[in-house]
Short mmCIF file of C-alpha atoms in Angstrom, two decimals:
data_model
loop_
_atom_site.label_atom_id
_atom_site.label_comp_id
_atom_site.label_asym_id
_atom_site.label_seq_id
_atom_site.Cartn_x
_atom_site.Cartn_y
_atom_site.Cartn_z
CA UNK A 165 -48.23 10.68 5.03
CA UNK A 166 -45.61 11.65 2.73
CA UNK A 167 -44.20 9.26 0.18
CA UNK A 168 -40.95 8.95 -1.16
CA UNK A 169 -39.70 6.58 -3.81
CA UNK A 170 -35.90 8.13 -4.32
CA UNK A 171 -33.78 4.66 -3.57
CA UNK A 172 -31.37 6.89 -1.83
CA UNK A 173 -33.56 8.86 0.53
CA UNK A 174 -35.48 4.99 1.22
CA UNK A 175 -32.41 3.63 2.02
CA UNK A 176 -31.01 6.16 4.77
CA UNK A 177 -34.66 6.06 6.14
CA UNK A 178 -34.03 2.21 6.33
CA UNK A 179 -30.96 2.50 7.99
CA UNK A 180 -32.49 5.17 10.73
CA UNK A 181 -34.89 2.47 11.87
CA UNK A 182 -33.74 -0.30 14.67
CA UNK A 183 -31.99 0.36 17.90
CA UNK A 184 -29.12 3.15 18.84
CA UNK A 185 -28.33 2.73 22.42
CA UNK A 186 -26.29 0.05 23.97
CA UNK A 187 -28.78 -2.09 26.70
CA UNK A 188 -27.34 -2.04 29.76
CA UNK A 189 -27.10 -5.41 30.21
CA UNK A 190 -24.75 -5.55 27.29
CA UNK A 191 -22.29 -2.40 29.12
CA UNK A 192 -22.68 -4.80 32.66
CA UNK A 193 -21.21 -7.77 30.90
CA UNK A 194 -18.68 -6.32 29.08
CA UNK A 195 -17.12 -4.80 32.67
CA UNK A 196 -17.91 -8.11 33.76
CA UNK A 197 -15.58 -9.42 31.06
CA UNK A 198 -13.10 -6.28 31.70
CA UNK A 199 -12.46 -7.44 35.48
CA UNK A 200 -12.19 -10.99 34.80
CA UNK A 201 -9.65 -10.85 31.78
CA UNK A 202 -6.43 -9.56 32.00
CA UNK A 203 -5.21 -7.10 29.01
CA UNK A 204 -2.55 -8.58 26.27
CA UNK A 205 1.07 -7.73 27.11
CA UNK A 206 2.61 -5.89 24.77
CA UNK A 207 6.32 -7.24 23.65
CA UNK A 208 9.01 -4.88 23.67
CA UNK A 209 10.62 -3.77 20.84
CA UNK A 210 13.22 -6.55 19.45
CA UNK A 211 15.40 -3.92 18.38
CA UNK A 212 16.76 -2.43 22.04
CA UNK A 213 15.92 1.23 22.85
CA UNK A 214 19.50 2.88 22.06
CA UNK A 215 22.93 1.27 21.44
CA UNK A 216 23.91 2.91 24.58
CA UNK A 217 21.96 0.57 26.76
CA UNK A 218 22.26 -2.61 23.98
CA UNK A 219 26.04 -2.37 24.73
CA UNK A 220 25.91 -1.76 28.44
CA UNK A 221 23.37 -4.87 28.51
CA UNK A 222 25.59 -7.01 26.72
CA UNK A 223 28.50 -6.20 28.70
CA UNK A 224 27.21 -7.12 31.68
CA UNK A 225 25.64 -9.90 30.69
CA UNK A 226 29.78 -10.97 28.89
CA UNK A 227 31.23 -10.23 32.22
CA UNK A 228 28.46 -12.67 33.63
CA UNK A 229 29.29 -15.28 30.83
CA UNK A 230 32.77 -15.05 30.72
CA UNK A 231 32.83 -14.93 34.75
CA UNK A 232 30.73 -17.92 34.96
CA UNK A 233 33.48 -19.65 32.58
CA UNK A 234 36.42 -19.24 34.50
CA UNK A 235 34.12 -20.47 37.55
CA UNK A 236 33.11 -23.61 35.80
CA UNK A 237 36.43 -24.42 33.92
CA UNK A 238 37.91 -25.13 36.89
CA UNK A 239 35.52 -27.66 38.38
CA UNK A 240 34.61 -29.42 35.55
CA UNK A 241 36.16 -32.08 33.30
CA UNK A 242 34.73 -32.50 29.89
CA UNK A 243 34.71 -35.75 27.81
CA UNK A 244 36.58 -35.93 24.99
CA UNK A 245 34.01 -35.55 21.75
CA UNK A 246 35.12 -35.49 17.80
CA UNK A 247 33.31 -32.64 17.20
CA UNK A 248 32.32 -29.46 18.81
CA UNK A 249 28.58 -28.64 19.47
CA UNK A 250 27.36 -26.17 17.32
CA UNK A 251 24.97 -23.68 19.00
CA UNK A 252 22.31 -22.10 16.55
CA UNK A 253 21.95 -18.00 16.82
CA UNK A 254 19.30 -16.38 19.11
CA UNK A 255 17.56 -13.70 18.04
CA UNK A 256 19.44 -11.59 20.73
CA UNK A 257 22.68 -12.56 18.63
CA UNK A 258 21.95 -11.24 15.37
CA UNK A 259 22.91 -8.15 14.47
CA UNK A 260 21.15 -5.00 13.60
CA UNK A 261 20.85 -3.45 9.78
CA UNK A 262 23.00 -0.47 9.88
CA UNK A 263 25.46 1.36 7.45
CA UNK A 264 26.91 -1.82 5.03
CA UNK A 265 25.28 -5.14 5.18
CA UNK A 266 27.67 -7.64 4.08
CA UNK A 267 26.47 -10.41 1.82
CA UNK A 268 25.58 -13.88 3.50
CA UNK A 269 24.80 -11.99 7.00
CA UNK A 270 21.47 -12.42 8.70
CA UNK A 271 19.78 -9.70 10.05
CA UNK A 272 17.24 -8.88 12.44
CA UNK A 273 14.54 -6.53 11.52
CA UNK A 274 14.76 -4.10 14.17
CA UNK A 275 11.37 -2.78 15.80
CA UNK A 276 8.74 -4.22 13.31
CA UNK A 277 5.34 -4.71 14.45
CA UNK A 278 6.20 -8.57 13.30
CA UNK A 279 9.77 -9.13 13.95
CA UNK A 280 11.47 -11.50 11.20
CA UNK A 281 15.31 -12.31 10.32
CA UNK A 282 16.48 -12.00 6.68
CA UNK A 283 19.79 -12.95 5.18
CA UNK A 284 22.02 -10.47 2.71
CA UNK A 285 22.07 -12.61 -0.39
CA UNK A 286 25.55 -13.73 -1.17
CA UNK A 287 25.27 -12.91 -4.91
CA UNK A 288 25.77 -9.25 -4.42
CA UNK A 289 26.76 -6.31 -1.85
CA UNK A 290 23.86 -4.45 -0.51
CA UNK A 291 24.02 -1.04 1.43
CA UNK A 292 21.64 -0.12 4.07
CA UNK A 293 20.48 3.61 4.23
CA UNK A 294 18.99 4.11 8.01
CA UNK A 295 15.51 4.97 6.29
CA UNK A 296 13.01 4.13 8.60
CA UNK A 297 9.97 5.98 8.90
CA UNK A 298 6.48 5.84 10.22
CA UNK A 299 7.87 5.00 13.61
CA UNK A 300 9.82 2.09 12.29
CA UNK A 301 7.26 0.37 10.09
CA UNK A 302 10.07 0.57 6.84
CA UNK A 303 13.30 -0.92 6.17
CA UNK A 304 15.23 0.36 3.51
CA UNK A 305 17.68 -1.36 1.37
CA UNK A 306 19.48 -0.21 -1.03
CA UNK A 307 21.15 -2.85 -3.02
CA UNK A 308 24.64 -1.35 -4.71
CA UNK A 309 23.31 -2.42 -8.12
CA UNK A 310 20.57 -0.23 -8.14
CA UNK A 311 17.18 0.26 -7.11
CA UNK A 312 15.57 0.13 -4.17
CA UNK A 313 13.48 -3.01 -1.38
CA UNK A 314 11.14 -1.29 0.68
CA UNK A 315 10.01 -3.78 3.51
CA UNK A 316 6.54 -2.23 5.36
CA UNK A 317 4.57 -4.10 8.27
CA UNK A 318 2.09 -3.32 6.40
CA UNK A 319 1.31 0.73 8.47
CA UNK A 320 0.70 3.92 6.42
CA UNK A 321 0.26 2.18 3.10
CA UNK A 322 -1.56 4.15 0.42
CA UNK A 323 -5.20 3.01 0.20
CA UNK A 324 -5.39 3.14 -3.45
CA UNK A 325 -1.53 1.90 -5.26
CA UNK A 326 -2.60 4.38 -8.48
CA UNK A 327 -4.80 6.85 -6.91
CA UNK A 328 -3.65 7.48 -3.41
CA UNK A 329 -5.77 9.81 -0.66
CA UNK A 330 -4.88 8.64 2.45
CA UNK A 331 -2.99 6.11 4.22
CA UNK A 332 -4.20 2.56 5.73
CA UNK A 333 -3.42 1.66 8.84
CA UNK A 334 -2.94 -2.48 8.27
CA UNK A 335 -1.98 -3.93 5.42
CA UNK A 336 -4.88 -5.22 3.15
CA UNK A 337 -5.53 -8.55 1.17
CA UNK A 338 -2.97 -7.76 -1.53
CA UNK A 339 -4.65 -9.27 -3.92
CA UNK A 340 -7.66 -7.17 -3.52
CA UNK A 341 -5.75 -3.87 -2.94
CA UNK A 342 -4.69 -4.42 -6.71
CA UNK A 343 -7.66 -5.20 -8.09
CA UNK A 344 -9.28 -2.11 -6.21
CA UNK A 345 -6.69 0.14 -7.35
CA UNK A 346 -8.06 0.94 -10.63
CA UNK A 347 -5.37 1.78 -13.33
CA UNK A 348 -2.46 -0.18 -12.55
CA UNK A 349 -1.60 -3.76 -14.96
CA UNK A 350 -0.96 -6.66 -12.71
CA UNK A 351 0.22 -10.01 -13.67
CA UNK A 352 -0.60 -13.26 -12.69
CA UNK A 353 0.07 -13.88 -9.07
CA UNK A 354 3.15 -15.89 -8.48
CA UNK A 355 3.55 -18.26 -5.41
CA UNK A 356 7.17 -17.60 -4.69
CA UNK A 357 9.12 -21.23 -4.14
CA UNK A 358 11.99 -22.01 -1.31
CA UNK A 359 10.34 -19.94 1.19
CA UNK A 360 9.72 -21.11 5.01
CA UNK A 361 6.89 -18.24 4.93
CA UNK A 362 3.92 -17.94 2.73
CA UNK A 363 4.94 -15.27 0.11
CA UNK A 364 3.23 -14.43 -3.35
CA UNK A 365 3.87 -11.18 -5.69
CA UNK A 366 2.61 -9.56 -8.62
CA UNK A 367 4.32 -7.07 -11.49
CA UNK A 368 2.75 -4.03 -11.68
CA UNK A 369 2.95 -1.06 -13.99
CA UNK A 370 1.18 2.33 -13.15
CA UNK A 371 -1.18 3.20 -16.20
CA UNK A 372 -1.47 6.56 -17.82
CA UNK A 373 -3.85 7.98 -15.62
CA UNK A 374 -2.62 6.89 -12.31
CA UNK A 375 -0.69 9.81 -9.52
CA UNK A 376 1.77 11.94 -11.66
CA UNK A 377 2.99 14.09 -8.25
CA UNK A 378 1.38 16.33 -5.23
CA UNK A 379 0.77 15.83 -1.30
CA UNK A 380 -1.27 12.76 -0.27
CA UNK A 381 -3.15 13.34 2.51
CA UNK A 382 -1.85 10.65 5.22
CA UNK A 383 1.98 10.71 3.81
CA UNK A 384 1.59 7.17 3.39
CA UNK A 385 5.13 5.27 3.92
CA UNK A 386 5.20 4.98 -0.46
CA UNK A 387 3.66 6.44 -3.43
CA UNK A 388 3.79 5.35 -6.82
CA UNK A 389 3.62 7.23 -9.95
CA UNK A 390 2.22 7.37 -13.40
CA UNK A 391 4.72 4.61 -15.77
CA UNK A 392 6.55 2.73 -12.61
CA UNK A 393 6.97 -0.70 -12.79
CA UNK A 394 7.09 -2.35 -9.38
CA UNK A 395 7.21 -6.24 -7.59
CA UNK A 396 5.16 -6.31 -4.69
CA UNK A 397 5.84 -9.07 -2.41
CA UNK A 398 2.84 -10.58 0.28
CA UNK A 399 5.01 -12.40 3.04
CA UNK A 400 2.66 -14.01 5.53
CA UNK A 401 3.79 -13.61 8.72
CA UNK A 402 2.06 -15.57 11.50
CA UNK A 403 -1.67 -13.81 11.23
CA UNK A 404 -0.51 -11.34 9.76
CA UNK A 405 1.75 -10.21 6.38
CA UNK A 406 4.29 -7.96 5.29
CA UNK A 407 5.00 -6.04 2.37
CA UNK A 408 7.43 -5.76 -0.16
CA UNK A 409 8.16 -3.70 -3.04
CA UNK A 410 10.92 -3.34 -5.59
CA UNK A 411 11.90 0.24 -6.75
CA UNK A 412 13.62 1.07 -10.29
CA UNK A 413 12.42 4.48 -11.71
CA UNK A 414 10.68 5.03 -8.93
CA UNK A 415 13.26 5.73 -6.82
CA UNK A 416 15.80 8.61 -6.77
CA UNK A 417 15.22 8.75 -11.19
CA UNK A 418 16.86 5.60 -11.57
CA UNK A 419 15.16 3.58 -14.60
CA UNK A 420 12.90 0.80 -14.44
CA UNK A 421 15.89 -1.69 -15.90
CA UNK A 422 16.93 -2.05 -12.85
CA UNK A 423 14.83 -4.40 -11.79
CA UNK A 424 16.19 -7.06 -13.93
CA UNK A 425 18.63 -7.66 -11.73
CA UNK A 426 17.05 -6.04 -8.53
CA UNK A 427 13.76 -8.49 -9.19
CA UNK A 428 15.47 -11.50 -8.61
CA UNK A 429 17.63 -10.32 -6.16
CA UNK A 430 14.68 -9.41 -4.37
CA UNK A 431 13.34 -13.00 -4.57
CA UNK A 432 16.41 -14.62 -3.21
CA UNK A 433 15.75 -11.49 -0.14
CA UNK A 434 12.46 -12.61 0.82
CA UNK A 435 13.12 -16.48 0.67
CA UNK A 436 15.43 -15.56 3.26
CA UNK A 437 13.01 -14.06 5.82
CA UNK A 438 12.42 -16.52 8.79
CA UNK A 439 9.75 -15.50 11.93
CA UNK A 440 9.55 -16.67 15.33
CA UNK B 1213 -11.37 13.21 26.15
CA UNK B 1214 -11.79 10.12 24.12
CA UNK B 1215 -7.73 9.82 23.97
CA UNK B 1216 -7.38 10.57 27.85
CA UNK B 1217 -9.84 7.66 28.68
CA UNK B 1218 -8.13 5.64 26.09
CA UNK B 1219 -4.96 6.14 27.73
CA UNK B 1220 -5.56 5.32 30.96
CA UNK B 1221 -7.41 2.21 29.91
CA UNK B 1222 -4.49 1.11 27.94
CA UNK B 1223 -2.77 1.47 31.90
CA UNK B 1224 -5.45 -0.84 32.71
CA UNK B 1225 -7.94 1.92 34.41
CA UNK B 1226 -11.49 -1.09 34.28
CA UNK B 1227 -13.17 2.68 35.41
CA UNK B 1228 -11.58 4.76 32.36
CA UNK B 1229 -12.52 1.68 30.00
CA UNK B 1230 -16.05 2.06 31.38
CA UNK B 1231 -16.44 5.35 30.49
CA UNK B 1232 -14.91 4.90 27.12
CA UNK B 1233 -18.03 1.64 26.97
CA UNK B 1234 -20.67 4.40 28.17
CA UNK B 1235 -18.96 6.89 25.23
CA UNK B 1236 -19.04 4.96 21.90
CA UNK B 1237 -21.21 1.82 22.94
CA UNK B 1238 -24.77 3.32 21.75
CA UNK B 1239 -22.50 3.71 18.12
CA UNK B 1240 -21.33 0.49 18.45
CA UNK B 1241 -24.79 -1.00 18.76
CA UNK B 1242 -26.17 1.28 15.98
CA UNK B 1243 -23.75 0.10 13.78
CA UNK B 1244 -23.67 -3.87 14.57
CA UNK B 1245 -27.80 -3.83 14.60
CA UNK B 1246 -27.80 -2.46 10.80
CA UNK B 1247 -25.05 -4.79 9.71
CA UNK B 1248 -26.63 -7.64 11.55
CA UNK B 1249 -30.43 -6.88 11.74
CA UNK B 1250 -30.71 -8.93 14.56
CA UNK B 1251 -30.60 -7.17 17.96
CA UNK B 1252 -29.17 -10.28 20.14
CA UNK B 1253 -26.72 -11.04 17.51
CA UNK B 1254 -25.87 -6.92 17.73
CA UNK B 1255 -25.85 -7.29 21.68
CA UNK B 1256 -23.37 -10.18 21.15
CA UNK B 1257 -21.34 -8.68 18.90
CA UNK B 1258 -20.89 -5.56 20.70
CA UNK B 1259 -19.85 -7.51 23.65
CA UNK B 1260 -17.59 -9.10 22.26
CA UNK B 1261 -15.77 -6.38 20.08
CA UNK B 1262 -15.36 -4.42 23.51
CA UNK B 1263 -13.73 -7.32 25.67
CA UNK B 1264 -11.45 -7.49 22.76
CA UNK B 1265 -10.68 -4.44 22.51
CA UNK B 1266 -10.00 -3.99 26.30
CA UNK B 1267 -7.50 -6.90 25.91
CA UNK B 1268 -5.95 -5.89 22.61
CA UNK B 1269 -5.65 -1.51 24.01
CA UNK B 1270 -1.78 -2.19 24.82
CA UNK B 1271 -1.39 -2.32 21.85
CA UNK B 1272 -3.03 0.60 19.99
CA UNK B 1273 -0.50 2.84 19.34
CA UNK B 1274 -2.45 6.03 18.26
CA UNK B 1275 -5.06 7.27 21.08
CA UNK B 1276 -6.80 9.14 18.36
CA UNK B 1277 -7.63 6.76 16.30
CA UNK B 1278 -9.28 4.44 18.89
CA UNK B 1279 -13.09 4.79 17.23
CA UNK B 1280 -11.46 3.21 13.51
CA UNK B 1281 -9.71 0.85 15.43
CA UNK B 1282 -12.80 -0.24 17.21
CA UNK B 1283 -15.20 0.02 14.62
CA UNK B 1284 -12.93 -2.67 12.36
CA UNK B 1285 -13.04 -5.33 15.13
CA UNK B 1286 -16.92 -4.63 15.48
CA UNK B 1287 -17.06 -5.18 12.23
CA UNK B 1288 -14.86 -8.29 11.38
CA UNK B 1289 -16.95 -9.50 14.47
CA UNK B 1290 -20.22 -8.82 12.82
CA UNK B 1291 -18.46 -10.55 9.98
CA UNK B 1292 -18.19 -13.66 12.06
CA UNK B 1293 -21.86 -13.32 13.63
CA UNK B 1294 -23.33 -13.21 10.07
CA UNK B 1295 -21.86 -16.44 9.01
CA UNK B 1296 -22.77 -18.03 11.96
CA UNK B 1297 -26.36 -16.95 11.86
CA UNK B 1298 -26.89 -17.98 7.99
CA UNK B 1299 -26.99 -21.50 9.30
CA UNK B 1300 -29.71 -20.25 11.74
CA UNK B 1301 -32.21 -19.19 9.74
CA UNK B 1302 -35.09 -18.90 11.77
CA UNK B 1303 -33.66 -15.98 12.94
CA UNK B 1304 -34.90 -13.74 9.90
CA UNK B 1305 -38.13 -13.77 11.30
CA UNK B 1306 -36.93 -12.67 14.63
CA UNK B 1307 -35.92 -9.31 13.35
CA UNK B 1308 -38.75 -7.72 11.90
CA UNK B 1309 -40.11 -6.82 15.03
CA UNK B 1310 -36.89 -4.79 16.17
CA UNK B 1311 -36.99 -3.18 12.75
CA UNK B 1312 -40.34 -1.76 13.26
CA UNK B 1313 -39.44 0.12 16.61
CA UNK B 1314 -39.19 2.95 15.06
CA UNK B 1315 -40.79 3.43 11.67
CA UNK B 1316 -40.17 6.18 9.53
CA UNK B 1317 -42.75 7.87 7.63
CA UNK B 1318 -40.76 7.70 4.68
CA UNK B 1319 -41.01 3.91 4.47
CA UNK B 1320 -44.04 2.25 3.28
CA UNK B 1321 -44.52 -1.26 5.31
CA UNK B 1322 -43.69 -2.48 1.36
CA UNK B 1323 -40.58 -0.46 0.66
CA UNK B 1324 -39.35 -1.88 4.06
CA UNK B 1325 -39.70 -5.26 3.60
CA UNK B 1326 -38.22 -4.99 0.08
CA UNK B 1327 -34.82 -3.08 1.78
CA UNK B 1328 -34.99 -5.42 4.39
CA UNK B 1329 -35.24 -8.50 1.76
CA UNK B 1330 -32.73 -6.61 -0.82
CA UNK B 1331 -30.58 -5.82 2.37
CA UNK B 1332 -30.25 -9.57 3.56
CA UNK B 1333 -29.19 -10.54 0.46
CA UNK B 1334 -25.91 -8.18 0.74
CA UNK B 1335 -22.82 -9.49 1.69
CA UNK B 1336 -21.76 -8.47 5.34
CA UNK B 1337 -19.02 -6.23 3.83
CA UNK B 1338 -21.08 -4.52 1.13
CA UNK B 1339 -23.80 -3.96 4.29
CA UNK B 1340 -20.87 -2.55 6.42
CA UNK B 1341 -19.78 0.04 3.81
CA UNK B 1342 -23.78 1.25 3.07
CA UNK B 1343 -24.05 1.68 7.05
CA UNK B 1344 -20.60 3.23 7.44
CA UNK B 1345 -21.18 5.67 4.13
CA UNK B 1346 -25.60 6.15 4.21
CA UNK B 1347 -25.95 5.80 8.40
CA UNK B 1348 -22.98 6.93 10.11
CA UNK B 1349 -22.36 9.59 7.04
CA UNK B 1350 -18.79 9.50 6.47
CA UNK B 1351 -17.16 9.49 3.12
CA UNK B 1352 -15.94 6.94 1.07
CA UNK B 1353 -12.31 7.73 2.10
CA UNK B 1354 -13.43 7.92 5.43
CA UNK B 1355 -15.33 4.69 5.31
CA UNK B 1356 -12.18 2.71 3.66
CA UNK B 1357 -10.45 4.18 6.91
CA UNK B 1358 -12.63 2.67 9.07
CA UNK B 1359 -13.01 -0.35 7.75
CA UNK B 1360 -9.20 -0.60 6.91
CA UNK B 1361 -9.88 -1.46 3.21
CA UNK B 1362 -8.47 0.44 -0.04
CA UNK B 1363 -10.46 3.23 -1.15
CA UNK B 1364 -11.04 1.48 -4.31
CA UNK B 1365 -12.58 -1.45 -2.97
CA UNK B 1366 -14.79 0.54 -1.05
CA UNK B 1367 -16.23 2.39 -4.05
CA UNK B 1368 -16.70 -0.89 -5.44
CA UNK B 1369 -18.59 -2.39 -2.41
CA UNK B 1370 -21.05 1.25 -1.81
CA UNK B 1371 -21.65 1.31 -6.07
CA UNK B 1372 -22.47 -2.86 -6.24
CA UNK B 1373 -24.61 -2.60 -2.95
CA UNK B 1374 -26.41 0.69 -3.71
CA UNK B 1375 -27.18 -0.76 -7.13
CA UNK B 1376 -28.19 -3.94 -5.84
CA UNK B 1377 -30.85 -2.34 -3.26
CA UNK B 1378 -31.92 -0.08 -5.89
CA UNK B 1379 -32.36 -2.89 -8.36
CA UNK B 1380 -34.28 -4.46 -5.68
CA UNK B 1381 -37.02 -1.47 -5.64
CA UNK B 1382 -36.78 -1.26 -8.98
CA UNK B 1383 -37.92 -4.62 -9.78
CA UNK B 1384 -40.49 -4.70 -7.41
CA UNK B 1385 -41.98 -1.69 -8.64
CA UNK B 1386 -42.61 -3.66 -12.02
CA UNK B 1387 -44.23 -6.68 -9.86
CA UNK B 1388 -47.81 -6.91 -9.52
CA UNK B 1389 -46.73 -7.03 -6.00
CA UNK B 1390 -46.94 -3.03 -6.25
CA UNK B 1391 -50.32 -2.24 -7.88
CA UNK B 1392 -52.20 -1.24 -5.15
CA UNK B 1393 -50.69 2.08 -6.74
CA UNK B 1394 -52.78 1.71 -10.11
CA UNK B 1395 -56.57 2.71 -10.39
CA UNK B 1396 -58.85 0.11 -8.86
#
């Protein structure tokens, strides 16, 4: 009998040893379990299919509403009250981010894998490019004083922030993603305040050695480069969490002193989000 | 042929979701065993990441990648099953016999039960990555893709485990434990 003591060669030897083939007991329960539970629904989109049939649908459901008025105004007498009842805003009423968001509006998020609501802040104009990319996984905004807010569901990330080669397909612990990511400074994680979700973010700046240009493999939804100084935001989002990041340099040559103003700005953003 | 099964089990086809059972749950099995090292755990584990994953298809949205998808809830499953089982430990001594199904040449009955000891002492996620990287042979990219971690923390996890199982040769090679390979 031949002997081997390379670890390497011991440990894949290791690994060959133990079972490779499913019992068949094990495939007769799972079909078991396949005919007795019922597969997950899948929501729709929040964001309706095309404008086309958003407008239609709200039409008809107007004539319905404002037909059901004139019915009911007729046949019933309301009390006199001081003050008029104030309804709060369904999801269905808010309105989608396209062209110029106007300060002080909320928003819904279109077709995110986790649909959430966020308010314009009031303290400054922001514009809207219709960015969205990896099948509607981004949102785009482009405050007018600069910079860029990236908001990702957390699809087609890069799996390494200063030495991308591929793309992940959920969004990791951020917290470990940094520390993994080999090359970049991060501060101290900050717990952001006046929230109604859980959100922390970190500073980071992309050392000397970290992605300076080229193809990833993946096209993840962002890359950053060599000398970039970026927030990234962790919203938690029911089970799940978000992403956020803050662009200065980074984004169309713009420099990093942007983010003065865009960091904060960015802060008052995210305390804005609500979820279902 | 994977993504045609996968698609008509995501219609709810129980006889397309059978087949795709039959074609990736011998994998499935390899891969919980060597995380687990427990066979009934492995069983369990399997079971369970496959009823999940017949309930959660809907919502896959990329047919191709149903194997990565699957093999991340077998693994955060396996996750679970480990934590569970350290407050059982009488099962450690369950396992040997499964591990000894089919010995390997390579191994001395010593070298073995040093992996298996060094092995137990891994975390479930620095096991996962060794069995994803050394056993199923993918690369580290590959294994961060299945496993749905960054790249850089699974370099991490594959360079802390391999040095920790290599440590634990190492050091046994400097026990007395290991002198039946001096003179008499």
């Amino acid at each position: 009998m031949s002997v081997t003591h390379d670890p390497d060669r011991l440990l894949q030897a290791f690994l060959e040893e133990g079972p490779d083939v499913m019992p068949d007991r094990v495939f007769i329960a799972i079909q078991d379990d396949v005919h007795r539970l019922r597969q997950r629904t899948v929501r729709g989109p929040w964001r309706l299919p095309t404008m086309r049939t958003f407008l239609a649908s709200a039409a008809v459901i107007a004539i319905v509403v404002a037909g059901a008025g004139v019915f009911f105004a007729s046949r019933v007498v309301f009390p006199p009250t001081g003050t008029e009842p104030t309804a709060s805003p369904s999801v269905a009423d808010l309105p989608e981010p396209e062209g110029v968001l106007d300060p002080g509006v909320t928003y819904d998020s279109g077709s995110f894998t986790h649909p959430f609501a966020f308010t314009v802040p009031a303290t400054a104009g922001t514009r809207f490019n219709e960015d969205i990319w990896e099948g509607s996984h981004t949102l785009r905004l482009r405050p007018q004083t600069g910079g860029a807010i990236t908001i990702h569901d957390g699809q087609g990330l890069p799996n390494d922030l200063c030495d991308p080669t591929g793309a992940l397909p959920d969004l990791p612990n951020v917290e470990e993603w940094l520390a993994g990511s080999v090359g970049l400074t991060v501060s101290p994680m900050v717990q952001l305040t006046g929230s109604t979700l859980s959100v922390r973010y970190w500073d980071i700046e992309l050392g000397p050695d970290c992605y300076a240009g080229g193809d990833v493999p993946g096209s993840p939804a962002i890359v950053f480069s060599t000398g970039e100084h970026h927030r990234l935001y962790e919203v938690q989002v029911g089970s799940d969490a978000m992403l956020v990041a803050t662009w200065g340099r980074g984004y169309q040559g713009e420099g990093d002193n942007v983010l003065d103003s865009l960091n904060p700005l960015t802060d008052e953003l995210v305390r804005s989000f609500t979820s279902e | 042929m994977l993504a045609t099964l996968v698609d008509r089990a995501q219609k709810g086809d129980e006889e397309a979701f059978a087949a795709l059972t039959q074609a990736v749950g011998d994998r499935c099995m390899a891969i919980a065993y060597r995380i687990l090292r427990d066979a009934g755990l492995a069983e369990d584990a399997v079971q369970t990441a496959l009823t999940t994953a017949w309930r959660e298809l809907p919502s896959l949205r990329d047919h191709d990648r149903f194997e990565p998808w699957l093999h991340r809830m077998l693994v955060n499953v396996c996750y679970g099953e480990a934590k569970r089982r350290r407050r059982v430990s009488a099962n450690v001594l369950a396992m040997v016999p499964d591990a000894l199904q089919t010995p390997d040449a390579t191994l001395t009955v010593h070298d073995r039960d040093q992996l298996e000891r060094g092995f137990r002492r891994l975390s479930p996620e620095q096991r996962a990555v060794l069995v994803f990287h050394h056993y199923l042979g993918l690369t580290i990219a590959e294994v961060a893709d299945h496993l749905g971690i960054p790249l850089g923390t699974a370099k991490s996890r594959v360079r802390y485990a391999t040095a920790a199982l290599r440590g634990a040769l190492e050091a046994d090679a400097r026990t007395p434990v290991n002198s039946k390979e001096r003179p008499a």
